[in-house]
Short mmCIF file of N, CA and C and ligand atoms in Angstrom, two decimals:
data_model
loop_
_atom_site.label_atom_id
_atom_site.label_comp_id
_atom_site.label_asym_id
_atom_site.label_seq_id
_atom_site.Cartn_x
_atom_site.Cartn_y
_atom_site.Cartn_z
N UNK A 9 13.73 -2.32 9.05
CA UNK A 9 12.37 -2.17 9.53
C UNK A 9 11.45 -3.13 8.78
N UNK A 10 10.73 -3.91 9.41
CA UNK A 10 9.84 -4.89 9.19
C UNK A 10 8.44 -4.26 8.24
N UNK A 11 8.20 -4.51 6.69
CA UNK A 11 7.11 -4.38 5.81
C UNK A 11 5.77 -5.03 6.15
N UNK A 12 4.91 -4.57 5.57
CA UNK A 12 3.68 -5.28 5.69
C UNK A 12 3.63 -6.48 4.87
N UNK A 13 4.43 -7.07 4.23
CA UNK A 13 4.97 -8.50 3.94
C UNK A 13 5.42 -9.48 4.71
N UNK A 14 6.20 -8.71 5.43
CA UNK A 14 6.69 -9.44 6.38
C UNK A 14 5.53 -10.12 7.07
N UNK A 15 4.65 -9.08 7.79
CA UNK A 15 3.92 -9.16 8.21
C UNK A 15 2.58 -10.32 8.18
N UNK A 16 1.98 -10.21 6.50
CA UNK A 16 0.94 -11.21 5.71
C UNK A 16 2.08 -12.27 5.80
N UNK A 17 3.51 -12.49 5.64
CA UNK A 17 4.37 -13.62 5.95
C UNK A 17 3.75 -14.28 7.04
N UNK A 18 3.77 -13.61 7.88
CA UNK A 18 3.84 -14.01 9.32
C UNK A 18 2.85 -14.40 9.93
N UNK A 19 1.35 -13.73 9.26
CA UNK A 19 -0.21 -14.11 9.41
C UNK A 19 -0.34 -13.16 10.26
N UNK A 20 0.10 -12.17 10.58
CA UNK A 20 -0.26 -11.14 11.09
C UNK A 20 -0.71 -9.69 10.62
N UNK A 21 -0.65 -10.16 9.38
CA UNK A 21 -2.12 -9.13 8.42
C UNK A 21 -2.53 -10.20 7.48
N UNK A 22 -4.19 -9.36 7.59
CA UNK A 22 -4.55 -10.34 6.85
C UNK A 22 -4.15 -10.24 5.19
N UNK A 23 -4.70 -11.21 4.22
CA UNK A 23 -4.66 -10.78 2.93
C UNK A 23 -5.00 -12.19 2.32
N UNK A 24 -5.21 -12.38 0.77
CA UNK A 24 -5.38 -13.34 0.19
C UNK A 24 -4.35 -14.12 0.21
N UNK A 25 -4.08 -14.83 0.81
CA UNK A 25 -2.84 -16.04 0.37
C UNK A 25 -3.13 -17.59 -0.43
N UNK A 26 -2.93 -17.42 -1.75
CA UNK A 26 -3.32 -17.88 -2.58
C UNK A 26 -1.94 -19.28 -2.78
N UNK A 27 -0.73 -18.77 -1.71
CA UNK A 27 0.68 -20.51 -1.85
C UNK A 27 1.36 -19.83 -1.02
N UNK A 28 1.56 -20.84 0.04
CA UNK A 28 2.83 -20.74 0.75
C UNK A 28 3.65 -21.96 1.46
N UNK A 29 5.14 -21.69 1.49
CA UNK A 29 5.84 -23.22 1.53
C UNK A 29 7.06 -22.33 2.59
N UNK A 30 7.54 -22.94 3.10
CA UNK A 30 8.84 -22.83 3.83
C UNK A 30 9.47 -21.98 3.12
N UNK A 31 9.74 -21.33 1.61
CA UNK A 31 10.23 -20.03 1.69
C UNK A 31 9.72 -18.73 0.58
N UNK A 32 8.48 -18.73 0.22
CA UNK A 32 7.88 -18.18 -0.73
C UNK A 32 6.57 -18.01 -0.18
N UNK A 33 5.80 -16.81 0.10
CA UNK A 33 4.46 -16.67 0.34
C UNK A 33 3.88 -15.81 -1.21
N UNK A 34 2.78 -16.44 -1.72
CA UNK A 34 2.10 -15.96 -2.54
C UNK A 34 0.48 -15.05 -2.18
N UNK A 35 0.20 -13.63 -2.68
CA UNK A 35 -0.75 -13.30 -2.18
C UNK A 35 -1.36 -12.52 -3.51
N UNK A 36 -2.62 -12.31 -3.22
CA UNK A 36 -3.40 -10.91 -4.37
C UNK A 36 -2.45 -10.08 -4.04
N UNK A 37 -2.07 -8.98 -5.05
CA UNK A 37 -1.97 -7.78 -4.81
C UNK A 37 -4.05 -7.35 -4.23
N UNK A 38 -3.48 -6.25 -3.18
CA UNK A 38 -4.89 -5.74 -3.03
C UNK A 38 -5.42 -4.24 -4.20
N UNK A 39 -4.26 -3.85 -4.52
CA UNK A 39 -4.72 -3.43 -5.51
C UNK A 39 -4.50 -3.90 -7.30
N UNK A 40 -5.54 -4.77 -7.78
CA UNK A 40 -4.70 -5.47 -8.70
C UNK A 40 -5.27 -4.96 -10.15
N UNK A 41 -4.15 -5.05 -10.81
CA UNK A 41 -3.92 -4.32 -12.48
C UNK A 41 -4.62 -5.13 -13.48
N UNK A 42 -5.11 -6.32 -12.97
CA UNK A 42 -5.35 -7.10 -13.83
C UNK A 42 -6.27 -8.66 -13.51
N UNK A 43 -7.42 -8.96 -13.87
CA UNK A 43 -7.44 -9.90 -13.42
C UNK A 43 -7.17 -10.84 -12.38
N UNK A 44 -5.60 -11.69 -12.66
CA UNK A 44 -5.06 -11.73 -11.97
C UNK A 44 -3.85 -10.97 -11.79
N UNK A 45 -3.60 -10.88 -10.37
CA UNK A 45 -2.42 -9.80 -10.16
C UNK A 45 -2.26 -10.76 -8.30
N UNK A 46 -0.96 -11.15 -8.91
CA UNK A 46 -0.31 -11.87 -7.45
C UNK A 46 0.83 -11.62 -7.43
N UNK A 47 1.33 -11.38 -5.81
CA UNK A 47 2.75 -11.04 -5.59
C UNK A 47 3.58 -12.21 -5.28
N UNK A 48 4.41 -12.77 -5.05
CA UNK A 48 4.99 -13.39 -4.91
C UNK A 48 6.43 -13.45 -3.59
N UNK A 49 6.46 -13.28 -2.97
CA UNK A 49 7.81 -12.42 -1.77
C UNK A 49 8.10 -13.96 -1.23
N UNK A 50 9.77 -13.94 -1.28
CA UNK A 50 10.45 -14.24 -0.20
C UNK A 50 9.88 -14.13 1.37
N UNK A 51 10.03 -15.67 1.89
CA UNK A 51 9.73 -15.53 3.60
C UNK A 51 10.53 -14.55 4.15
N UNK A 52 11.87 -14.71 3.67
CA UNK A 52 12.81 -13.93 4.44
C UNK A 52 12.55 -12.63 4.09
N UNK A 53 12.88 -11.37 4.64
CA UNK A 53 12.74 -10.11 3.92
C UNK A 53 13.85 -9.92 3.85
N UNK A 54 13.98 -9.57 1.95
CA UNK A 54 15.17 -8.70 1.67
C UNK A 54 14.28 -7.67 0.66
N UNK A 55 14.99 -6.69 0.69
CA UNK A 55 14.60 -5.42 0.11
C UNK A 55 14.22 -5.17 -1.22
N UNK A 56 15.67 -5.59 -2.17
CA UNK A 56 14.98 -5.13 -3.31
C UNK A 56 15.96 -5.92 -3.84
N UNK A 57 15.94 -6.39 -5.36
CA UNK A 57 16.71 -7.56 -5.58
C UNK A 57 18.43 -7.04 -5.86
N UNK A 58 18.96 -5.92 -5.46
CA UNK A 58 20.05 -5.33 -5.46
C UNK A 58 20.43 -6.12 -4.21
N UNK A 59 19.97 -6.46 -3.34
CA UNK A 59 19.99 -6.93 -2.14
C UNK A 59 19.89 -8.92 -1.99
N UNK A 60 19.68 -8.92 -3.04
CA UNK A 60 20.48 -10.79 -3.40
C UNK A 60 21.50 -11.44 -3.19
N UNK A 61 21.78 -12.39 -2.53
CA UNK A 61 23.15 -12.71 -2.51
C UNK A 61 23.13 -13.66 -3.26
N UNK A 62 24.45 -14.15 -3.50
CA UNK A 62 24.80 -14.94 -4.84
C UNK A 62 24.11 -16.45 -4.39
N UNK A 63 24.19 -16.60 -3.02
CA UNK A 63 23.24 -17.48 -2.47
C UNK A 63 22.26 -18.22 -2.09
N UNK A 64 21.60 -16.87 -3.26
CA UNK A 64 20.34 -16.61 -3.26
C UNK A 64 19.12 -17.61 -3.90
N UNK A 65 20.45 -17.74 -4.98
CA UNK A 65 20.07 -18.17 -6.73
C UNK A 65 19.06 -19.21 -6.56
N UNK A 66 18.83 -20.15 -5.38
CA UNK A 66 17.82 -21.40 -5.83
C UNK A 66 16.60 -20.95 -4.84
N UNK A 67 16.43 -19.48 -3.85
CA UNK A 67 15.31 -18.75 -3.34
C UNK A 67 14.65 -17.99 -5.01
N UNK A 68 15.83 -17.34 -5.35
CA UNK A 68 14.83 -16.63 -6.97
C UNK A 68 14.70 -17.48 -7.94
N UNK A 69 15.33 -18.83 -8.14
CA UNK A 69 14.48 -19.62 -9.09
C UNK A 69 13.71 -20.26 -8.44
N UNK A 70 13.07 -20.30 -7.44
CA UNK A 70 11.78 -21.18 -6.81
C UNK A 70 11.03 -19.89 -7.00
N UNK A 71 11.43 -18.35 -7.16
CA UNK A 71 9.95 -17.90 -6.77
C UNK A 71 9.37 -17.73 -8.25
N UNK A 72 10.38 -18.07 -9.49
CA UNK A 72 9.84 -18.17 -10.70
C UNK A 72 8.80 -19.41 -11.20
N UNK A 73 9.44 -20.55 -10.51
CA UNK A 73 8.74 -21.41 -10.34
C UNK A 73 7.56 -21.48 -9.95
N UNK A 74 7.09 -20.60 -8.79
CA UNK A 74 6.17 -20.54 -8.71
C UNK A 74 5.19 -19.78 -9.23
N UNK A 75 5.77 -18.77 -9.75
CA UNK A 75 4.99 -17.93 -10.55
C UNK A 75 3.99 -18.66 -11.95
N UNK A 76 5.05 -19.79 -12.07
CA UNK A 76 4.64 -20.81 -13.68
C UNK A 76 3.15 -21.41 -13.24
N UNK A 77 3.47 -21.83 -11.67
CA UNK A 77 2.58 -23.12 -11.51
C UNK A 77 1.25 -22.20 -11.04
N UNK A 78 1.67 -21.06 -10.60
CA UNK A 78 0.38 -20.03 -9.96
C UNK A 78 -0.48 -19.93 -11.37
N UNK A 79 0.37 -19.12 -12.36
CA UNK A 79 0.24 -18.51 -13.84
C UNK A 79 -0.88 -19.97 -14.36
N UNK A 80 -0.33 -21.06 -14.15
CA UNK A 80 -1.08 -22.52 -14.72
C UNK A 80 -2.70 -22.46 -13.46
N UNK A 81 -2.43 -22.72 -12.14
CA UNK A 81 -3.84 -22.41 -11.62
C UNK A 81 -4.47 -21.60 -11.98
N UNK A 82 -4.02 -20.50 -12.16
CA UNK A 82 -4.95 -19.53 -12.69
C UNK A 82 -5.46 -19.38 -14.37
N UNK A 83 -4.88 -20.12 -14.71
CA UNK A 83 -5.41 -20.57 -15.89
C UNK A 83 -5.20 -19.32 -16.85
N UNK A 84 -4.11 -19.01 -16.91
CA UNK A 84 -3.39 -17.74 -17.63
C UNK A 84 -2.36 -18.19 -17.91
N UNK A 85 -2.09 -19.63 -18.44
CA UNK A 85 -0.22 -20.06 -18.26
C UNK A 85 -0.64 -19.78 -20.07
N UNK A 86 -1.65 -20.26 -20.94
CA UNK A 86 -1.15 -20.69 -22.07
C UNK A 86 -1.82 -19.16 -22.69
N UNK A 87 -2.60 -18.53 -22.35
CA UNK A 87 -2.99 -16.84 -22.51
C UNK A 87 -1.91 -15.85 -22.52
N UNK A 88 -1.58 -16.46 -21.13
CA UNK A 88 -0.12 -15.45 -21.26
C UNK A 88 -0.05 -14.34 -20.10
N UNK A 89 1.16 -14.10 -19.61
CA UNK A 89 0.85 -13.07 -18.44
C UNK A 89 2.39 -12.21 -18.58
N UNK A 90 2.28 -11.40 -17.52
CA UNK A 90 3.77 -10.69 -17.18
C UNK A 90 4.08 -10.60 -15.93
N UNK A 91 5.74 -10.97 -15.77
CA UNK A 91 6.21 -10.96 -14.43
C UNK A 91 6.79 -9.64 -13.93
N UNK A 92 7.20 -8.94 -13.11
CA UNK A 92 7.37 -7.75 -12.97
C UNK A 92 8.30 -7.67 -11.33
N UNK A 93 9.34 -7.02 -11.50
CA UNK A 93 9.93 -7.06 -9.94
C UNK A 93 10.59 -5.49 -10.12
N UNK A 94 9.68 -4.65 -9.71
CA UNK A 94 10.30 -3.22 -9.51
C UNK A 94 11.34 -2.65 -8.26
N UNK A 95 12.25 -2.29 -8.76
CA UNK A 95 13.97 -1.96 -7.61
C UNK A 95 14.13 -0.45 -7.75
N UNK A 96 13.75 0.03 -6.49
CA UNK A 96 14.18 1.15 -6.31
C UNK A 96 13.42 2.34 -7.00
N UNK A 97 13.69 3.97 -6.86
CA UNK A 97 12.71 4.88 -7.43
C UNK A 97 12.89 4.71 -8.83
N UNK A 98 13.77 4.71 -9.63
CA UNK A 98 13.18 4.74 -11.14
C UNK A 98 12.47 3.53 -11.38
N UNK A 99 12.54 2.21 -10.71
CA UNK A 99 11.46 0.68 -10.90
C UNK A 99 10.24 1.49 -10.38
N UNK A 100 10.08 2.36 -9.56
CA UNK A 100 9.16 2.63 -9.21
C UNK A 100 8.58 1.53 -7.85
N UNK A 101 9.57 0.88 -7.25
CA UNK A 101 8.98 0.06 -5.68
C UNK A 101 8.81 1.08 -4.78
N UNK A 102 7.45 0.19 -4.41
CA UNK A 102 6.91 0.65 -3.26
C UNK A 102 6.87 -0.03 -2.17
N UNK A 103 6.96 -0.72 -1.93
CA UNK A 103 7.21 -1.87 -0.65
C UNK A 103 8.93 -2.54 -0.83
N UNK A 104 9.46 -2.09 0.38
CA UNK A 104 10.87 -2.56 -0.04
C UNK A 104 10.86 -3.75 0.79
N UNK A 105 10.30 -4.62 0.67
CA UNK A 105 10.20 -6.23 0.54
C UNK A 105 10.01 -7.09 -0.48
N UNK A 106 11.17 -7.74 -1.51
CA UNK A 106 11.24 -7.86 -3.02
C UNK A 106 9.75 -8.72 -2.40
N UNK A 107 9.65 -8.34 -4.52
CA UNK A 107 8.01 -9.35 -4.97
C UNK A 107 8.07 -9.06 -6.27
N UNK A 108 7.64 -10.24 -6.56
CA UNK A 108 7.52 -10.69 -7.80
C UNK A 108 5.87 -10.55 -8.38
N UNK A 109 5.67 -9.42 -8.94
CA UNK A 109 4.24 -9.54 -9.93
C UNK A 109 4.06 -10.74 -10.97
N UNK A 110 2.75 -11.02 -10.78
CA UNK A 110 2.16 -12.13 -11.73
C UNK A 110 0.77 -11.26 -12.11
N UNK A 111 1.33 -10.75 -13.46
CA UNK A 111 -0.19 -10.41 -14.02
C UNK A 111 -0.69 -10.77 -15.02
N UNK A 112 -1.95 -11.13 -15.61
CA UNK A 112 -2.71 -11.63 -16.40
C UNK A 112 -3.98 -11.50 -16.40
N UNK A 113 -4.43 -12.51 -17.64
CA UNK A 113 -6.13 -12.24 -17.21
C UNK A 113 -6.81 -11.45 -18.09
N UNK A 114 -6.11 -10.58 -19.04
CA UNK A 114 -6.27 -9.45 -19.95
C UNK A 114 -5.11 -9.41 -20.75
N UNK A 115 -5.00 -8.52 -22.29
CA UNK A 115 -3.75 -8.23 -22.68
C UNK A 115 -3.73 -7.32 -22.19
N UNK A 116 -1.82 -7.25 -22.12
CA UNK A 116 -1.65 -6.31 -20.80
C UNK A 116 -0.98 -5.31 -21.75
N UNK A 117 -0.79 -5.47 -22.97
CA UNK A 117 -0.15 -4.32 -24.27
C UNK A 117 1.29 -3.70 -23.99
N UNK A 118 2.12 -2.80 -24.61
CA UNK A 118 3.25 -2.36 -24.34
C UNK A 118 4.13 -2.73 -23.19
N UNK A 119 5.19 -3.21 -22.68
CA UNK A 119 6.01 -3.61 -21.22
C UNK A 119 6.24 -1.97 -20.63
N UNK A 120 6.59 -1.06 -21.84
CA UNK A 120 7.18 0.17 -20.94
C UNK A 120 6.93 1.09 -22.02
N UNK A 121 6.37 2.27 -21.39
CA UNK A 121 6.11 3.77 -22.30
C UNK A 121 7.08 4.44 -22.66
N UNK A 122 7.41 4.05 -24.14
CA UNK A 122 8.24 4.85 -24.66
C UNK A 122 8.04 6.50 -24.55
N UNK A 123 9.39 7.16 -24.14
CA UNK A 123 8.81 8.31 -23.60
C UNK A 123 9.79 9.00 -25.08
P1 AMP B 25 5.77 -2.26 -6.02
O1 AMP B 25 5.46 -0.94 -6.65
O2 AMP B 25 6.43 -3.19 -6.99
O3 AMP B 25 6.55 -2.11 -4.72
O4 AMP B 25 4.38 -2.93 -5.71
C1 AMP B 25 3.81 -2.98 -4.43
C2 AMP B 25 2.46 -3.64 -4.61
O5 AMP B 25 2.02 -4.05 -3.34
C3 AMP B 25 1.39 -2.73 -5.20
O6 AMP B 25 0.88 -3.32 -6.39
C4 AMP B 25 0.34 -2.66 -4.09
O7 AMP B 25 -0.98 -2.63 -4.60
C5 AMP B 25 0.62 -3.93 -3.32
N1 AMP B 25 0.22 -3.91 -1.91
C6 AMP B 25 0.52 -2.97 -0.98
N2 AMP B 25 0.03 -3.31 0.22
C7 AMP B 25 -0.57 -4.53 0.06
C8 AMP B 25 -1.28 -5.41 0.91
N3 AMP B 25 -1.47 -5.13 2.21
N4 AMP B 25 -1.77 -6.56 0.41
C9 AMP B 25 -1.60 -6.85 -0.89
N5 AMP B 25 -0.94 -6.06 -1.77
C10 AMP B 25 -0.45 -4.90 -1.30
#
């Protein structure tokens, strides 16, 4: 079943689209944690990165890539930011169309609450 990624993929919702190339669309999160807070998704939809094929490997190093050069426009490359790709209920995803968080803009303190 087709996400609302797919969808802002496709230009058929709207949203901030801040980079997009033949296989990586970059957008705001609309609800964002931070300053900046951009997602990053695959054109293609795949689910969650359990869902990678080994084929994959030069789609997920371009979307790191882009995360660097976004992280540098936004002028958070040498501040510093965090990348984030949540899989499944304990990652806590909510859109099962992988994406890659880019947040910054603030210190963002602890990665995970020690419980
Ligand atoms: P995750 O928990 O990793 O699946 O994160 C999903 C993210 O998508 C959340 O941070 C949401 O705020 C964000 N989100 C959901 N719908 C939209 C939308 N239409 N446009 C932009 N961001 C969205």
């Amino acid at each position: 079943m087709s996400t609302i990624f797919s969808k802002i993929v496709a230009g058929e919702r709207s949203a901030d689209v801040v980079y997009q190339d033949d296989r990586v669309t970059a957008f705001r999160d609309i609800h964002p944690a931070a300053p900046t807070h951009i997602l990053i998704v695959p054109n293609r939809e795949i689910p969650t990165v359990n869902d990678l094929a080994d084929g994959d490997e030069a789609l997920a190093g371009h979307m790191l890539l882009v995360a660097r050069d976004l992280a540098k426009s936004e002028g958070i490359a040498e501040s510093g930011y965090r990348l984030i790709i949540n899989c499944n209920r304990d990652g806590n995803q909510e859109v099962f169309h992988l994406h890659l968080h880019l947040i910054g803009g603030r210190p963002l303190g602890g990665m995970v609450k020690r419980v």
